[in-house]
């Protein structure tokens, strides 16, 4: 009976079929590869984990208060307080040989809140394989399969064992919906010398939403190819460069953006405790989209009517990409400051240029008690001015305490403050949340052959 209720809540049989097919194909491929390497097999391993969370949040969706007038009646809508919990279970299962490592990391999350719209069951799969084909060459292929609810980003990424989401605005675009994310990434690592390495990769990501046309969300896909070269110049200094080309397309709204990037940077270790990293580069983007407007038309009888008009438009532009960090390691922890300028997709089918300042402080108070404080400030601006209604400022700060009772079991408490202001809205949004969580991580179980 419980299983029947669960599937009724999902209400997405098509997605479940795709999930089952993907998992079945993945297991078959891993089994075939493992059979081919049977003579070299050294170890099969399995590592399960479980996590429970109790959550209170004053504004889980981080929405601003707003006034709505309907049939002459004006009402003030305010965010609702949310109380609930999550049960998360996962595992890593795989096989290692002298020249290969094949494994699948998986997670399932059962979410229950006092607001029934937020209830969901989310699935995450991460298959990955690595093969050492020669002394200098290593081949890898990895993938992602997410079947989740668009509120899943609200889980704390700093301490959560489940993956983060691809975009940050989905929970702000209306009623929570199911999302299906597929990604695959083959790559090749080649050692040019003892100090110089080359990495060539391609990644395809496809994101679809349940009833996307009714929620303001747009399905999108990303094709990206990258070439990375790194060189150890001195024991303290490593240099690297990156060339990439990316196609971001949203067929539902007949829009696409192609951007090319080049970046160079380096990592320098001043001492055993201090290190810094700086990356700078530029991008050139070309956007092709359909612009909508309202135009007047004169009918045969002389009346003027307003009709929507859609026409193709193209724009292009240059922009910058950058990253900088300063990290201090000490005996009982570390503190790290970073600045990032990057490009991210959003749920409305557009690309945003994001500027982020972040802080990460980890301090081990004693052998069992750890304090961690994270904070970041984000500014998001649309690359295409025709879709800038999601331009925003965002701030988040979160202290967390974790008690590790045994190597396997730990308890924790976390507080989080969030603030968000959209340029085109008068009101801002704030959120305060408290979480209590428990983790149990089983020791690695393995069978050698």
XYZ file of C-alpha atoms in Angstrom:
449
model
C 0.000 0.000 0.000
C 2.888 2.396 0.852
C 4.480 1.711 -2.511
C 1.223 2.478 -4.309
C 0.886 5.805 -2.484
C 4.458 6.723 -3.368
C 3.914 6.196 -7.082
C 0.681 8.180 -6.987
C 2.571 11.092 -5.475
C 5.175 11.005 -8.210
C 2.506 11.121 -10.884
C 5.181 10.864 -13.565
C 5.141 7.334 -14.903
C 7.035 8.330 -18.053
C 9.957 9.667 -16.063
C 10.069 6.542 -13.912
C 10.273 4.382 -17.029
C 13.209 6.473 -18.279
C 14.867 6.178 -14.875
C 14.465 2.395 -14.861
C 15.779 2.088 -18.437
C 18.806 4.240 -17.673
C 19.635 2.309 -14.518
C 19.216 -1.047 -16.296
C 21.437 -0.026 -19.219
C 24.053 1.366 -16.845
C 24.168 -1.849 -14.820
C 24.462 -3.947 -17.992
C 27.347 -1.826 -19.300
C 29.159 -1.958 -15.984
C 28.637 -5.706 -15.839
C 30.033 -6.137 -19.356
C 33.079 -4.015 -18.613
C 33.644 -5.813 -15.322
C 33.448 -9.181 -17.134
C 36.022 -8.001 -19.673
C 38.353 -7.066 -16.805
C 37.599 -10.117 -14.696
C 41.151 -11.414 -14.863
C 42.414 -8.093 -13.455
C 39.739 -7.642 -10.783
C 41.083 -6.824 -7.332
C 38.096 -5.651 -5.362
C 34.329 -5.284 -5.362
C 33.115 -2.771 -2.809
C 29.893 -1.399 -1.333
C 29.506 1.648 0.924
C 25.952 2.590 2.085
C 24.859 5.691 4.016
C 21.675 7.152 5.488
C 20.719 10.638 6.649
C 17.672 12.137 8.368
C 16.779 15.846 8.635
C 14.264 17.912 10.601
C 13.671 21.344 9.032
C 11.972 24.599 9.956
C 12.029 27.451 7.421
C 10.191 30.775 7.482
C 10.266 31.084 3.672
C 11.396 27.882 1.989
C 10.760 29.164 -1.544
C 12.336 32.543 -0.755
C 9.413 34.537 -2.148
C 8.655 38.183 -1.448
C 5.333 39.332 0.011
C 2.973 40.536 -2.710
C -0.454 42.094 -3.155
C -3.031 40.385 -5.393
C -6.350 41.890 -6.535
C -9.036 39.467 -7.737
C -12.689 40.373 -8.448
C -12.231 43.695 -6.706
C -10.816 42.102 -3.550
C -7.219 42.915 -2.596
C -5.249 40.428 -0.527
C -1.742 40.460 0.911
C 0.060 37.170 0.273
C 2.905 36.338 2.633
C 5.319 33.386 2.639
C 4.234 30.437 4.748
C 6.318 28.844 7.462
C 7.408 25.331 6.516
C 8.032 22.412 8.867
C 9.076 18.995 7.674
C 11.789 16.466 7.250
C 13.790 14.359 4.849
C 15.079 10.821 4.841
C 18.011 10.268 2.500
C 19.603 6.937 1.662
C 22.486 6.267 -0.672
C 25.369 4.013 -1.545
C 28.465 3.589 -3.661
C 28.941 0.244 -5.392
C 31.837 -0.530 -7.700
C 34.814 -2.564 -8.755
C 38.528 -1.731 -8.919
C 41.373 -3.334 -10.790
C 44.988 -2.322 -11.293
C 44.009 -0.206 -14.295
C 40.295 0.565 -13.867
C 37.738 1.909 -11.425
C 34.016 1.441 -12.174
C 31.321 2.542 -9.746
C 27.818 3.965 -9.314
C 26.931 6.475 -6.622
C 23.201 6.711 -5.924
C 20.859 8.631 -3.597
C 17.139 8.698 -2.924
C 15.445 11.440 -0.902
C 11.990 11.222 0.702
C 10.728 14.753 1.469
C 7.681 15.461 3.641
C 6.454 18.925 4.711
C 3.354 20.509 6.211
C 2.752 22.050 2.742
C 1.791 19.083 0.588
C 3.026 20.725 -2.635
C 6.585 20.367 -1.353
C 6.354 16.597 -0.818
C 8.395 14.533 -3.235
C 10.626 11.512 -3.762
C 13.867 12.382 -5.567
C 16.383 10.073 -7.252
C 20.042 10.668 -8.157
C 22.459 8.385 -10.013
C 26.158 8.992 -10.788
C 27.776 6.240 -12.888
C 31.509 6.708 -13.474
C 34.339 4.667 -15.011
C 38.091 5.209 -15.393
C 40.554 3.133 -17.437
C 44.340 3.469 -17.490
C 45.022 2.495 -21.106
C 48.744 3.314 -21.054
C 51.352 4.913 -18.832
C 50.391 8.339 -20.169
C 46.745 7.939 -21.127
C 43.646 7.636 -18.975
C 40.088 7.474 -20.301
C 36.986 8.238 -18.304
C 33.242 8.475 -18.748
C 30.805 9.764 -16.159
C 27.132 10.622 -16.101
C 24.308 12.070 -14.028
C 20.669 11.143 -13.831
C 18.547 13.370 -11.566
C 14.818 12.911 -11.120
C 13.960 15.531 -8.544
C 11.635 18.276 -7.375
C 12.545 21.881 -8.201
C 12.757 22.720 -4.484
C 15.681 20.378 -3.959
C 18.224 23.212 -4.087
C 16.965 24.316 -0.682
C 18.921 21.449 0.857
C 22.223 22.799 2.247
C 24.914 22.020 -0.310
C 27.687 22.516 2.230
C 26.851 19.442 4.319
C 24.438 17.476 2.166
C 25.399 14.095 0.728
C 23.030 14.562 -2.217
C 24.007 16.559 -5.311
C 23.371 20.214 -5.901
C 21.121 21.392 -8.704
C 22.032 22.927 -12.026
C 20.132 26.164 -11.585
C 19.185 28.484 -8.768
C 15.882 30.042 -9.782
C 13.558 27.095 -10.323
C 11.963 27.303 -6.899
C 11.010 30.931 -7.599
C 9.087 30.371 -10.810
C 5.818 28.970 -9.462
C 4.476 25.668 -8.178
C 7.191 23.038 -7.593
C 7.487 20.596 -10.490
C 9.342 17.418 -11.295
C 12.559 17.735 -13.233
C 14.497 15.155 -15.221
C 18.217 15.824 -15.770
C 20.468 13.667 -17.928
C 24.184 14.273 -18.395
C 27.122 12.370 -19.866
C 30.803 13.366 -19.926
C 33.571 11.395 -21.698
C 37.119 12.675 -21.175
C 40.737 11.870 -21.938
C 43.742 12.650 -19.739
C 47.181 12.580 -21.369
C 50.551 13.213 -19.706
C 52.727 15.143 -22.131
C 55.587 14.979 -19.634
C 56.173 14.601 -15.915
C 55.148 18.239 -15.436
C 52.607 18.834 -18.216
C 49.165 17.262 -18.594
C 46.332 17.631 -21.102
C 42.617 17.004 -20.563
C 40.064 16.860 -23.379
C 36.368 16.488 -22.529
C 32.858 16.792 -23.920
C 29.689 17.105 -21.855
C 26.036 16.906 -22.824
C 23.282 17.902 -20.392
C 19.538 17.789 -21.002
C 16.948 19.181 -18.544
C 13.190 18.698 -18.910
C 10.333 19.736 -16.608
C 6.953 18.204 -15.937
C 4.280 20.392 -17.604
C 6.931 23.025 -18.303
C 4.648 25.151 -20.482
C 2.299 25.764 -17.533
C 4.939 26.775 -14.985
C 7.105 29.395 -16.688
C 10.003 26.934 -16.953
C 11.680 25.966 -20.194
C 13.412 22.697 -21.123
C 17.007 23.205 -22.208
C 20.131 21.343 -23.294
C 23.851 22.115 -23.136
C 26.685 20.851 -25.345
C 30.163 21.769 -24.153
C 33.669 20.853 -25.305
C 36.780 21.750 -23.300
C 40.554 21.558 -23.660
C 42.642 22.022 -20.501
C 46.426 22.149 -20.217
C 48.291 22.297 -16.907
C 52.012 22.676 -16.248
C 53.990 22.478 -12.993
C 56.453 25.334 -13.414
C 58.005 25.064 -9.951
C 57.225 22.996 -6.834
C 55.155 25.961 -5.626
C 53.581 27.199 -8.893
C 51.210 25.391 -11.252
C 49.929 27.087 -14.416
C 46.861 26.076 -16.440
C 44.730 27.205 -19.374
C 41.279 26.362 -20.715
C 39.588 26.647 -24.114
C 35.895 25.808 -24.457
C 32.895 26.124 -26.745
C 29.348 25.757 -25.430
C 25.920 25.639 -27.060
C 22.952 26.407 -24.792
C 19.610 25.813 -26.532
C 15.940 26.079 -25.538
C 13.870 24.597 -28.392
C 10.515 25.355 -26.753
C 11.064 29.109 -27.123
C 13.248 28.834 -30.243
C 16.285 30.353 -28.569
C 19.965 29.464 -28.397
C 23.264 30.928 -27.227
C 26.744 29.883 -28.307
C 29.670 31.152 -26.313
C 33.416 30.660 -26.604
C 35.754 31.101 -23.656
C 39.465 31.256 -22.999
C 40.976 31.296 -19.500
C 44.481 31.222 -18.044
C 45.538 31.035 -14.436
C 47.777 29.614 -11.780
C 47.949 28.174 -8.279
C 50.762 29.336 -6.010
C 51.674 27.913 -2.587
C 53.347 30.608 -0.516
C 53.984 28.132 2.300
C 52.560 24.969 3.814
C 49.676 27.052 5.166
C 48.988 29.719 2.539
C 47.990 29.263 -1.105
C 46.276 31.371 -3.751
C 44.644 30.735 -7.122
C 43.880 33.257 -9.858
C 42.090 32.627 -13.174
C 41.203 35.279 -15.765
C 39.610 35.028 -19.189
C 37.016 36.231 -21.614
C 33.969 34.987 -23.479
C 32.282 35.830 -26.744
C 28.585 34.965 -26.936
C 26.101 34.922 -29.811
C 22.383 34.723 -28.962
C 19.645 33.874 -31.421
C 16.141 34.294 -30.030
C 12.558 35.219 -30.868
C 11.391 38.600 -29.588
C 7.677 39.112 -28.843
C 5.850 42.439 -28.932
C 2.352 43.899 -29.293
C 1.581 45.812 -32.510
C -1.585 47.619 -33.668
C -3.409 46.415 -36.798
C -6.245 48.089 -38.725
C -9.052 45.758 -39.758
C -11.113 46.039 -42.970
C -13.819 47.986 -41.163
C -11.299 50.495 -39.756
C -11.015 49.144 -36.221
C -7.626 49.076 -34.503
C -6.727 45.862 -32.694
C -3.585 44.841 -30.824
C -1.989 41.539 -31.785
C 1.145 39.773 -30.528
C 4.014 39.754 -33.036
C 7.037 37.474 -32.887
C 10.236 38.090 -34.828
C 13.753 36.698 -34.891
C 16.553 38.693 -33.329
C 20.279 38.187 -32.795
C 22.784 39.853 -30.542
C 26.373 39.224 -29.536
C 28.818 40.545 -27.017
C 32.057 40.163 -25.113
C 32.295 39.422 -21.421
C 34.780 38.363 -18.785
C 35.227 35.244 -16.664
C 37.383 35.173 -13.544
C 38.139 33.303 -10.347
C 40.348 34.141 -7.398
C 40.833 32.485 -4.028
C 43.032 32.776 -0.961
C 43.226 29.852 1.451
C 44.858 29.528 4.854
C 45.333 26.046 6.313
C 46.112 25.682 9.993
C 46.399 22.790 12.403
C 42.708 22.557 13.282
C 41.015 23.741 10.060
C 41.087 26.212 7.197
C 39.603 29.489 6.005
C 39.039 30.315 2.343
C 37.907 33.455 0.509
C 36.954 33.362 -3.176
C 35.574 35.558 -5.954
C 33.946 34.057 -9.064
C 32.568 35.419 -12.318
C 30.818 32.710 -14.300
C 27.862 31.775 -16.546
C 24.920 29.704 -15.252
C 21.631 28.485 -16.745
C 18.290 29.395 -15.175
C 14.907 27.710 -15.181
C 13.399 30.258 -17.571
C 15.631 29.100 -20.423
C 18.175 31.939 -20.285
C 21.827 32.297 -19.354
C 23.015 34.542 -16.548
C 26.377 36.082 -15.828
C 26.973 35.623 -12.091
C 29.391 37.363 -9.742
C 29.900 35.547 -6.432
C 31.921 36.358 -3.311
C 32.274 33.453 -0.896
C 33.657 32.519 2.523
C 34.286 29.018 3.888
C 35.634 28.570 7.427
C 36.109 25.088 8.872
C 37.363 24.710 12.459
C 37.743 21.494 14.449
C 36.992 22.539 18.021
C 38.093 19.119 19.240
C 38.336 15.581 17.895
C 34.547 15.200 17.813
C 33.107 18.710 17.371
C 33.423 20.728 14.131
C 32.262 24.267 13.371
C 31.729 25.362 9.779
C 30.602 28.791 8.565
C 29.807 29.461 4.923
C 28.610 32.688 3.345
C 28.214 33.972 -0.198
C 26.860 36.998 -2.008
C 25.679 36.652 -5.615
C 24.745 39.085 -8.336
C 22.999 37.566 -11.377
C 22.530 39.456 -14.655
C 21.085 38.069 -17.888
C 23.397 37.864 -20.882
C 20.404 38.557 -23.128
C 18.696 41.838 -22.179
C 15.397 40.501 -23.543
C 15.173 38.026 -20.625
C 16.456 40.119 -17.732
C 13.417 39.757 -15.467
C 15.401 37.321 -13.287
C 18.263 39.766 -12.610
C 18.794 39.677 -8.866
C 20.975 40.052 -5.784
C 21.296 37.148 -3.356
C 22.938 36.744 0.059
C 23.321 33.639 2.215
C 25.103 32.908 5.511
C 25.095 29.635 7.422
C 26.890 28.384 10.561
C 26.845 24.637 11.283
C 27.955 22.413 14.179
C 28.639 18.703 13.758
C 29.226 16.184 16.547
C 30.995 13.001 15.449
C 30.225 10.337 18.045
C 31.887 7.494 16.148
C 33.680 7.256 12.785
C 30.310 6.141 11.357
C 27.739 8.256 13.217
C 27.356 12.034 13.595
C 24.714 14.582 14.612
C 24.514 18.224 13.576
C 22.634 21.504 13.748
C 22.554 24.228 11.105
C 21.119 27.732 10.846
C 20.733 29.525 7.498
C 19.861 33.102 6.601
C 18.956 34.082 3.020
C 18.094 37.390 1.357
C 17.037 37.991 -2.249
C 15.966 41.033 -4.258
C 14.840 40.988 -7.894
C 15.489 44.167 -9.861
C 11.979 44.284 -11.308
C 10.185 43.681 -7.982
C 9.600 46.253 -5.269
C 9.840 43.834 -2.350
C 12.736 41.685 -1.229
C 12.535 38.234 0.384
C 14.137 36.877 3.546
C 14.355 33.422 5.044
C 15.493 31.967 8.377
C 15.816 28.228 8.755
C 17.021 25.706 11.336
C 17.962 22.112 10.613
C 18.785 19.156 12.841
C 20.363 16.186 11.080
C 21.845 12.753 11.744
C 24.274 10.864 9.469
C 25.313 7.240 9.493
C 28.099 6.211 7.092
C 28.861 2.494 7.040
C 32.435 1.421 6.629
C 33.470 0.263 3.197
C 32.585 -3.397 2.591
C 34.747 -5.126 0.017
C 35.456 -8.539 -1.492
C 38.903 -9.117 -2.977
C 39.433 -11.519 -5.851
